[in-house]
mmCIF file of C-alpha atoms in Angstrom:
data_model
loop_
_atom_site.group_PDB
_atom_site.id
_atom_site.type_symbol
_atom_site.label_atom_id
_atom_site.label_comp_id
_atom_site.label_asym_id
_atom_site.label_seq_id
_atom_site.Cartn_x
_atom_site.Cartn_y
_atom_site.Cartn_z
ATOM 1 C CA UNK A 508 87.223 -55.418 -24.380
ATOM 2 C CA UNK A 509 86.749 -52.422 -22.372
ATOM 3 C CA UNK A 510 86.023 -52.996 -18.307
ATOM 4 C CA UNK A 511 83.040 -51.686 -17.563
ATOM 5 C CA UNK A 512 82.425 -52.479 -14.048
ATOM 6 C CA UNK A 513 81.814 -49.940 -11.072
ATOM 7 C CA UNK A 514 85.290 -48.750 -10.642
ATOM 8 C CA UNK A 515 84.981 -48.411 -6.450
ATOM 9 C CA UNK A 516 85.533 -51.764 -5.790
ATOM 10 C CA UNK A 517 88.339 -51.497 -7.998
ATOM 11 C CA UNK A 518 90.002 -48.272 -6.893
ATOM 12 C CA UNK A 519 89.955 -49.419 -3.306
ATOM 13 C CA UNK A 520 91.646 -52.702 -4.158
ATOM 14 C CA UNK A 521 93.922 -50.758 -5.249
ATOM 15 C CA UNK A 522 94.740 -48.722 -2.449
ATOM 16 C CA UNK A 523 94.815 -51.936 -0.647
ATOM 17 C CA UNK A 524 97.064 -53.427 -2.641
ATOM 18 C CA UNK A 525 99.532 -50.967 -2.820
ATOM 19 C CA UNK A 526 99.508 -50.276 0.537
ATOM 20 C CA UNK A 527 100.014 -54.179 1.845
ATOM 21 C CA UNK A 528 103.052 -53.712 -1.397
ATOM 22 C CA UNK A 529 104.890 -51.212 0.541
ATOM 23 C CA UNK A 530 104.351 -52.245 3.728
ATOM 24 C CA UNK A 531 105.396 -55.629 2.811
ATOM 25 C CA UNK A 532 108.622 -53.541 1.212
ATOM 26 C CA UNK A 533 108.506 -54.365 -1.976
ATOM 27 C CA UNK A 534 108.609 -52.635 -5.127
ATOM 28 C CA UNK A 535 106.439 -52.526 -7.901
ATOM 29 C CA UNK A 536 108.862 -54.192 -10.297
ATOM 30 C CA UNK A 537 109.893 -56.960 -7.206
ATOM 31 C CA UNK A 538 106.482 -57.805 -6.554
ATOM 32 C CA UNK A 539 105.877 -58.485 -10.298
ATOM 33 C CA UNK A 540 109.261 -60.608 -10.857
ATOM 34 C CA UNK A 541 108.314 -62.438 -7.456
ATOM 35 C CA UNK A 542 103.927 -62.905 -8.840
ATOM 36 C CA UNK A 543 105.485 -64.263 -12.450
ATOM 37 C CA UNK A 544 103.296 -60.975 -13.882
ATOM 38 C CA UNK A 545 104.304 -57.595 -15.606
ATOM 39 C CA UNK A 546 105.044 -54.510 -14.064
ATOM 40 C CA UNK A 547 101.824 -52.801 -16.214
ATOM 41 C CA UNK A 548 99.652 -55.691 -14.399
ATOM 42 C CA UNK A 549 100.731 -54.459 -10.997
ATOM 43 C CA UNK A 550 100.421 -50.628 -12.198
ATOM 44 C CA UNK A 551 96.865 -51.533 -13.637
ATOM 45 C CA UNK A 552 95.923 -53.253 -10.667
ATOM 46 C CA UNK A 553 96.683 -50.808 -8.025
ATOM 47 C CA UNK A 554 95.182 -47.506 -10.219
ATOM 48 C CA UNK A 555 92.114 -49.454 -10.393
ATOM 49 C CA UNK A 556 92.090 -49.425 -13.701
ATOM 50 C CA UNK A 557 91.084 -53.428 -14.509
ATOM 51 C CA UNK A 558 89.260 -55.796 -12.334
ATOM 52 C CA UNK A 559 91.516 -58.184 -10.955
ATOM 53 C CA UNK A 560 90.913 -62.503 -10.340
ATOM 54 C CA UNK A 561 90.273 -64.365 -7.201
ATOM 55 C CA UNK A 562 93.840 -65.947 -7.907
ATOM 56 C CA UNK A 563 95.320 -62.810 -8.312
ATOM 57 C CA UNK A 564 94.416 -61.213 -5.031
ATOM 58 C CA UNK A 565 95.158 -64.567 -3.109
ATOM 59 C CA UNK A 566 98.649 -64.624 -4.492
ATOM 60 C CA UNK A 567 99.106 -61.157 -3.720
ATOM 61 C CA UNK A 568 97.995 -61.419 0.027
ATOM 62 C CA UNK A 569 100.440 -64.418 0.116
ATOM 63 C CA UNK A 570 103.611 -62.863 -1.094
ATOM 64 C CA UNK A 571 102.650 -59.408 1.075
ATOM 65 C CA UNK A 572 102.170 -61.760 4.132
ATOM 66 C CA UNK A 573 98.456 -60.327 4.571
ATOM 67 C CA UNK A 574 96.268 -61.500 7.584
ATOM 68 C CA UNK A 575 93.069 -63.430 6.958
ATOM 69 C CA UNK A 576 90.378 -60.838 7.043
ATOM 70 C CA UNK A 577 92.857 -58.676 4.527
ATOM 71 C CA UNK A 578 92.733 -61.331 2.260
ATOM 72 C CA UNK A 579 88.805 -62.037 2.652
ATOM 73 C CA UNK A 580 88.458 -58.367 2.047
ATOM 74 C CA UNK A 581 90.007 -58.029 -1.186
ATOM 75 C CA UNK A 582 89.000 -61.373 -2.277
ATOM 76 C CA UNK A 583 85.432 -59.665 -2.033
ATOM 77 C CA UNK A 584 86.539 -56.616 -4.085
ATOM 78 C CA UNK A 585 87.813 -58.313 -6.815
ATOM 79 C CA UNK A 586 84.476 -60.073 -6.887
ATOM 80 C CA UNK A 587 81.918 -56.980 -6.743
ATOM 81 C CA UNK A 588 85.116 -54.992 -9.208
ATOM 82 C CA UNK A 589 82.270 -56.171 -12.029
ATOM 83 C CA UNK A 590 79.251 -54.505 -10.940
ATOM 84 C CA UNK A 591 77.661 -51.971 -12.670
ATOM 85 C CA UNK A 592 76.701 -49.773 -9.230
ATOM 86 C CA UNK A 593 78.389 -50.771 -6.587
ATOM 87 C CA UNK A 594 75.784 -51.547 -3.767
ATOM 88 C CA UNK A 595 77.529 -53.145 -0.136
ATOM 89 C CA UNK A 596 75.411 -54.414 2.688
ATOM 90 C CA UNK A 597 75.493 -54.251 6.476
ATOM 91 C CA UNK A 598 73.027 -57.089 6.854
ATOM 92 C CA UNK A 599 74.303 -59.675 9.085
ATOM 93 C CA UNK A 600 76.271 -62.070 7.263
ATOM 94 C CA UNK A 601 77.288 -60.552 4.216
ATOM 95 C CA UNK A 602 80.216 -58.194 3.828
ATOM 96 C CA UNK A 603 80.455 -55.182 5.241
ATOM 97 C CA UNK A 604 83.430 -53.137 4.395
ATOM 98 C CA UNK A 605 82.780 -51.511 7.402
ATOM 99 C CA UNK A 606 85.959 -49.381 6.500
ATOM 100 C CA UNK A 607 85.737 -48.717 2.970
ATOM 101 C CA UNK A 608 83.733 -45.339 2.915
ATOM 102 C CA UNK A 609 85.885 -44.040 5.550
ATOM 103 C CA UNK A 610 88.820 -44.850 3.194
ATOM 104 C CA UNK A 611 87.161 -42.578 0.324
ATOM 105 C CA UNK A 612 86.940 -40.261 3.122
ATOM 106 C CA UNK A 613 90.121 -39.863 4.166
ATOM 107 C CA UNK A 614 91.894 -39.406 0.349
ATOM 108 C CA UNK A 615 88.832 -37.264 -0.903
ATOM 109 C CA UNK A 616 89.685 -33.549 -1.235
ATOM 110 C CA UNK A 617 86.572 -32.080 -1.254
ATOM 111 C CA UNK A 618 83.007 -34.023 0.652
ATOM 112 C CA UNK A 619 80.159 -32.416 -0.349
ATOM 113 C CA UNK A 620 76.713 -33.511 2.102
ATOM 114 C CA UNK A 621 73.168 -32.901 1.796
ATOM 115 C CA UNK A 622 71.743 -34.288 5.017
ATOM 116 C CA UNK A 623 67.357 -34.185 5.795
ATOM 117 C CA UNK A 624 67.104 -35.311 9.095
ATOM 118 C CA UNK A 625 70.778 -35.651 10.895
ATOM 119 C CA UNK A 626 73.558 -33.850 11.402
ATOM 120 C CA UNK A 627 76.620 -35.442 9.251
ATOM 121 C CA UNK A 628 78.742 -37.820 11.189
ATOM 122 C CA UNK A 629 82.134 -35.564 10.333
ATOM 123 C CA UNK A 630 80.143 -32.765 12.733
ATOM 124 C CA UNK A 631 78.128 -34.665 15.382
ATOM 125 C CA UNK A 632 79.267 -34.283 19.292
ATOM 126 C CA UNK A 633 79.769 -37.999 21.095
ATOM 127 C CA UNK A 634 75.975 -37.253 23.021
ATOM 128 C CA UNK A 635 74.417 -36.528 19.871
ATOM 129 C CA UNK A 636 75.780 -39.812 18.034
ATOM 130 C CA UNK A 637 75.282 -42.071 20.924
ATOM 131 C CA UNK A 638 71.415 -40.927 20.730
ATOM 132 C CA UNK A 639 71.246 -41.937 17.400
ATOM 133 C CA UNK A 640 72.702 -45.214 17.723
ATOM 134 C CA UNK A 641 71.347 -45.984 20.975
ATOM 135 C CA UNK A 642 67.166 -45.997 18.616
ATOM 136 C CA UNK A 643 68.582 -46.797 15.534
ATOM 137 C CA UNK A 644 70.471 -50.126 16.197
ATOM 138 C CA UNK A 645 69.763 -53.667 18.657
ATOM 139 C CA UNK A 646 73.490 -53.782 19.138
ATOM 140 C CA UNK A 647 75.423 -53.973 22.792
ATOM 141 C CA UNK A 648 76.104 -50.998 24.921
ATOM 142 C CA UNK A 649 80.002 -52.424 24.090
ATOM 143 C CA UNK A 650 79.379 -52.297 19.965
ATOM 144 C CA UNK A 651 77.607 -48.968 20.094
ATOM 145 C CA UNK A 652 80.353 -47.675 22.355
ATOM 146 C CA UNK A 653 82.908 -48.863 19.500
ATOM 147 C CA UNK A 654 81.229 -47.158 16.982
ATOM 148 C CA UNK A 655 80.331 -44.052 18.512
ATOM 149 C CA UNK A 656 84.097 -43.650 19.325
ATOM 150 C CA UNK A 657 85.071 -44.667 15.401
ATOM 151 C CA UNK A 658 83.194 -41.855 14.083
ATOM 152 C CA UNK A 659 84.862 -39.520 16.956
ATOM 153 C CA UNK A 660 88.084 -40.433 15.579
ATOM 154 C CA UNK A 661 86.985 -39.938 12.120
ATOM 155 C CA UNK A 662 86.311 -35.974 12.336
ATOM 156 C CA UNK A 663 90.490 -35.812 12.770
ATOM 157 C CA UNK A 664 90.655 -35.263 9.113
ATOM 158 C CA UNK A 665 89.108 -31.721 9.181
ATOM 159 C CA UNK A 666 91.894 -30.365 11.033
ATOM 160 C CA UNK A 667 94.958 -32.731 10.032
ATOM 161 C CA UNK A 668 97.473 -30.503 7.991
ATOM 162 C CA UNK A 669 99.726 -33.707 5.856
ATOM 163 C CA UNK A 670 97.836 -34.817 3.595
ATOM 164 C CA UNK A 671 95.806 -31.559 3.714
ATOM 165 C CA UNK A 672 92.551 -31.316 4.969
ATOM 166 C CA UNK A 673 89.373 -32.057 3.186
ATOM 167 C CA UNK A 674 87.434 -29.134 1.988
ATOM 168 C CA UNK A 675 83.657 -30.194 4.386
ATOM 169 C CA UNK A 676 80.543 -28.318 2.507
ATOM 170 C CA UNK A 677 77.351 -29.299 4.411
ATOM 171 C CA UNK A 678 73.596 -28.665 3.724
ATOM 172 C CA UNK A 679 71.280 -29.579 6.667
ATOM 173 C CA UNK A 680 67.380 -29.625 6.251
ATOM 174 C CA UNK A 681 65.362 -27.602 8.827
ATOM 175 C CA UNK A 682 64.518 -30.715 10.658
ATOM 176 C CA UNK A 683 68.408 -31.867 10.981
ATOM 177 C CA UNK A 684 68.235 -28.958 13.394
ATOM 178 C CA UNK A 685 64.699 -29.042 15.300
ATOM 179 C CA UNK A 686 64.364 -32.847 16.004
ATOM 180 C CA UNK A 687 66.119 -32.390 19.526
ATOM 181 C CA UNK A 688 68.135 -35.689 19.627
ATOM 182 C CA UNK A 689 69.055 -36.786 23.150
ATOM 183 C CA UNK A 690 66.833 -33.996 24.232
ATOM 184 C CA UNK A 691 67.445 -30.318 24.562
ATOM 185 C CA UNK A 692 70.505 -30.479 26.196
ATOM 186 C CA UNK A 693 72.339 -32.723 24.063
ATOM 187 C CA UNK A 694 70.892 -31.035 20.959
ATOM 188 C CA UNK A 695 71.667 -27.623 22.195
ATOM 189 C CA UNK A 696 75.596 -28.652 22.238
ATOM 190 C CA UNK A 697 75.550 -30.066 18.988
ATOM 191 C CA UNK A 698 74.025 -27.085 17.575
ATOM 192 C CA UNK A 699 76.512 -25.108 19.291
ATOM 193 C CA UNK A 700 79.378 -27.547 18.025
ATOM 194 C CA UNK A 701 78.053 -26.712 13.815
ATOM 195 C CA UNK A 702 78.365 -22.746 14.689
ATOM 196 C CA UNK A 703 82.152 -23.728 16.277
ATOM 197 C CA UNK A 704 82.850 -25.952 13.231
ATOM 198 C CA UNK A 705 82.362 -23.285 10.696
ATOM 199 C CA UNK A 706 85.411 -21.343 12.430
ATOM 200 C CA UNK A 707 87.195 -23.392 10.562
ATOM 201 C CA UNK A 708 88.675 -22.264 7.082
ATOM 202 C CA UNK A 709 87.544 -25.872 5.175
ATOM 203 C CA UNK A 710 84.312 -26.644 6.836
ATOM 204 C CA UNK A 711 81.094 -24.679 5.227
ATOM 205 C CA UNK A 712 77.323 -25.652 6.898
ATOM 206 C CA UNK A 713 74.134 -24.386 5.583
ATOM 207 C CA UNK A 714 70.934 -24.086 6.534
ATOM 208 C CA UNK A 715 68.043 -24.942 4.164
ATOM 209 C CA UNK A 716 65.043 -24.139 5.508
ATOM 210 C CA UNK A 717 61.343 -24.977 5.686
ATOM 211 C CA UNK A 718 60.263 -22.076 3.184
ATOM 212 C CA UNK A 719 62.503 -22.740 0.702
ATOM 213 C CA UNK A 720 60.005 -25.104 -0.336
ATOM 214 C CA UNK A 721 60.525 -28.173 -3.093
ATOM 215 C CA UNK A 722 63.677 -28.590 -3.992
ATOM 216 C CA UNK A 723 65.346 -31.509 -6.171
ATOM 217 C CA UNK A 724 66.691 -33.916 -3.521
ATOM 218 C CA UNK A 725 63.231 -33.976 -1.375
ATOM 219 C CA UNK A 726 64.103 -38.100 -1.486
ATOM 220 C CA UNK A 727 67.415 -38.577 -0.579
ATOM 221 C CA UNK A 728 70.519 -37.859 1.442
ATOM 222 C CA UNK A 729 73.730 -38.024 -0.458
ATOM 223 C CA UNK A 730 77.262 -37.439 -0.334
ATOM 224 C CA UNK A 731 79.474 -36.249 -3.036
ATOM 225 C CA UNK A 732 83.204 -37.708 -2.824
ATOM 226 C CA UNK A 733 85.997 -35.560 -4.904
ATOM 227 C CA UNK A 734 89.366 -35.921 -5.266
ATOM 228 C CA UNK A 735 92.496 -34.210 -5.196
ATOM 229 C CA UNK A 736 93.986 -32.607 -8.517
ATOM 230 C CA UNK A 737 91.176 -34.966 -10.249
ATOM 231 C CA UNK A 738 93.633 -38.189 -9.647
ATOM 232 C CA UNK A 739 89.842 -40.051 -9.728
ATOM 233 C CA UNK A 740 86.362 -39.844 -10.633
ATOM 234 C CA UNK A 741 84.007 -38.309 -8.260
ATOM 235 C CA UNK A 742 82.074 -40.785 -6.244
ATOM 236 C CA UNK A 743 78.422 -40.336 -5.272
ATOM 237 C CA UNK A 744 77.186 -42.275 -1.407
ATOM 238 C CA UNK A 745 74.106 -42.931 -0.598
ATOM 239 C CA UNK A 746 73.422 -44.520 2.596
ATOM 240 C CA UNK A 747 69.910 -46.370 3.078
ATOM 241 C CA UNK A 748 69.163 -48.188 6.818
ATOM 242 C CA UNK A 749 71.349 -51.815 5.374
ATOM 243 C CA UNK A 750 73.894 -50.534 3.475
ATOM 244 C CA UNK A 751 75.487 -47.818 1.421
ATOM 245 C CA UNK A 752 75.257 -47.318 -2.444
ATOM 246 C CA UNK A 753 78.564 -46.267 -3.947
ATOM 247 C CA UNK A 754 77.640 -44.751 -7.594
ATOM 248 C CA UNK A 755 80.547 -43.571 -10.389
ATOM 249 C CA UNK A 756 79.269 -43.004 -13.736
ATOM 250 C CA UNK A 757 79.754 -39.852 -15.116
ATOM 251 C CA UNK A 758 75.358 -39.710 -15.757
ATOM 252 C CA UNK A 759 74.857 -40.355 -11.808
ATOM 253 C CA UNK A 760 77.009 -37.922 -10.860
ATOM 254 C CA UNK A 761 76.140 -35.044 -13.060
ATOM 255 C CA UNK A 762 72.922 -35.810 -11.500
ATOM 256 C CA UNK A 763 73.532 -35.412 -7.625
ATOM 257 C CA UNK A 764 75.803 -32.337 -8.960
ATOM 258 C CA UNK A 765 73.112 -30.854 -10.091
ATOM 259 C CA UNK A 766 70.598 -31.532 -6.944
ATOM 260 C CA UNK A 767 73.616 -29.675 -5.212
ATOM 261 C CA UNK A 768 73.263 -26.758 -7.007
ATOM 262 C CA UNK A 769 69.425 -26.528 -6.494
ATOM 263 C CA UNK A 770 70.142 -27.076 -2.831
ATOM 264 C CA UNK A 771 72.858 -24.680 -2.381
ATOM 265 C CA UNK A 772 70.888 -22.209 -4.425
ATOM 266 C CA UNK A 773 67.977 -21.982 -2.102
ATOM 267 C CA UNK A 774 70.000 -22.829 1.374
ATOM 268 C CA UNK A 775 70.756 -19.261 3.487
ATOM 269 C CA UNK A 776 73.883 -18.092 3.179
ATOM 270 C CA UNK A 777 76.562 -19.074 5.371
ATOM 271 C CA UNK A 778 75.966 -16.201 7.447
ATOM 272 C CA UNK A 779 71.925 -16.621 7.705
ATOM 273 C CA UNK A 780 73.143 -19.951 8.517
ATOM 274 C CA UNK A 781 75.213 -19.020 11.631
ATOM 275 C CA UNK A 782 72.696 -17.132 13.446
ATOM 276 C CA UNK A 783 69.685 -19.047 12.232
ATOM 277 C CA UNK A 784 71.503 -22.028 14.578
ATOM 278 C CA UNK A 785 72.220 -19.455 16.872
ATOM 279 C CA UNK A 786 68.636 -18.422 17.270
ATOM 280 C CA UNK A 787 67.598 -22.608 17.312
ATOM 281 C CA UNK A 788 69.924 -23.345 19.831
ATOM 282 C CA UNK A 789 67.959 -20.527 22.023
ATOM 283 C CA UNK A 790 64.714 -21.455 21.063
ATOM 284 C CA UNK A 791 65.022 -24.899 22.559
#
């Protein structure tokens, strides 16, 4: 009988779980002779490719020596590996996976963003995030200091060379850019820091502006997630105020693929782009 579970819970146990493997140093065909299981189990495990038991992921985070939350975590994996759109919460008490998007993030190849109101994390300055997580959150100075500087560290992928850096195409509404966050100052730098960013060769950022009129992602933001040489599926984000919604079936996806096209269709071009940001960042 064929799994037919969300496969992101799945995939990233498997990253997990071959990670803790090697780190652990053992081999694929060790591990299985130690875990009384097949090789192909281990394989099918850590390709994601079959939803895996509560048993099975505490044994394996016993013979790879893995710390408590590790264990928790995938625990919780194997347990959402089922569902059939894989929604995680950031409401107090429930898991949060704080990490896993940021894991997609950091093997995707390609990270396609259509953003209405904010500038994407991957391009905001450390003024302009503080400002949004100083209204948008009740958290300490301490925990919004933490986070700020986790999404700083982040944006490292769009200039590391091994593995090679994601290819970044961004599509920011007209109000992503006039809302002056933090105030004119702080917005003028961040402005300043999207012209900078599209000096480099991977990052793209387009405009899309008030007179383009309706176009077919007027209710959402979204992220598109692809992967190098096609190793996995695409992987759609969306990202309300408690959580994030991770969707995977080929139907969803052809669907935000094709709200892409519609936006990138009536976005200016890359170079309309440039000095339309160059003529907001004077005009405030």
């Amino acid at each position: 009988m064929p799994d037919t579970g969300s496969t992101v819970p799945r995939r990233q146990l498997g990253r997990q779980a071959r990670a803790l493997r090697r780190a652990a140093g053992y081999t694929a065909e060790i591990a299985a002779d130690e875990l009384g299981w097949s090789r192909h189990k281990i394989w099918r495990i850590e390709k994601g490719k079959v939803s895996a038991t509560k048993s099975d992921m505490i044994a394996m985070a016993s013979l790879y020596r893995a710390d408590a939350e590790t264990t928790e975590l995938l625990i919780a994996l194997a347990a959402e590996s089922r569902a059939k759109g894989w929604w995680h919460s950031t409401l107090e008490g429930a898991p949060t996976f704080k990490h896993l998007y940021v894991d997609l993030e950091r093997v995707a190849g390609s990270i396609r963003e259509y953003s209405a109101n904010l500038v994407c994390g991957l391009l905001q300055t450390k003024d302009y995030c503080w400002a949004i997580s100083r209204v948008a959150s009740t958290a300490s100075r301490e925990t919004i200091e933490e986070r700020v500087s986790f999404r700083m560290k982040r944006q490292a992928i769009l200039t590391r060379e091994d593995p090679p850096a994601p290819r970044l195409s961004v599509i920011l509404d007209e109000p992503a850019i006039r809302r002056p966050i933090g105030g004119t100052r702080v917005m003028e730098k961040q402005i300043h820091a999207l012209i900078e960013a599209t000096d480099l060769p991977n990052v793209d950022v387009r405009v899309l502006p008030f007179a383009a009129g309706a176009h077919a992602s007027l209710d959402t933001n979204f992220i598109i997630l692809e992967f190098p040489e096609n190793r996995e599926s695409p992987i759609v984000y969306l990202e309300p105020k408690t959580g994030g919604l991770y969707l995977d079936k080929p139907r969803e996806v052809t669907a935000y693929n094709f709200a892409m096209r519609d936006l990138e269709e009536r976005a200016l071009s890359a170079r309309e782009s440039r000095d339309f940001l160059a003529r907001a960042a004077k005009e405030l």
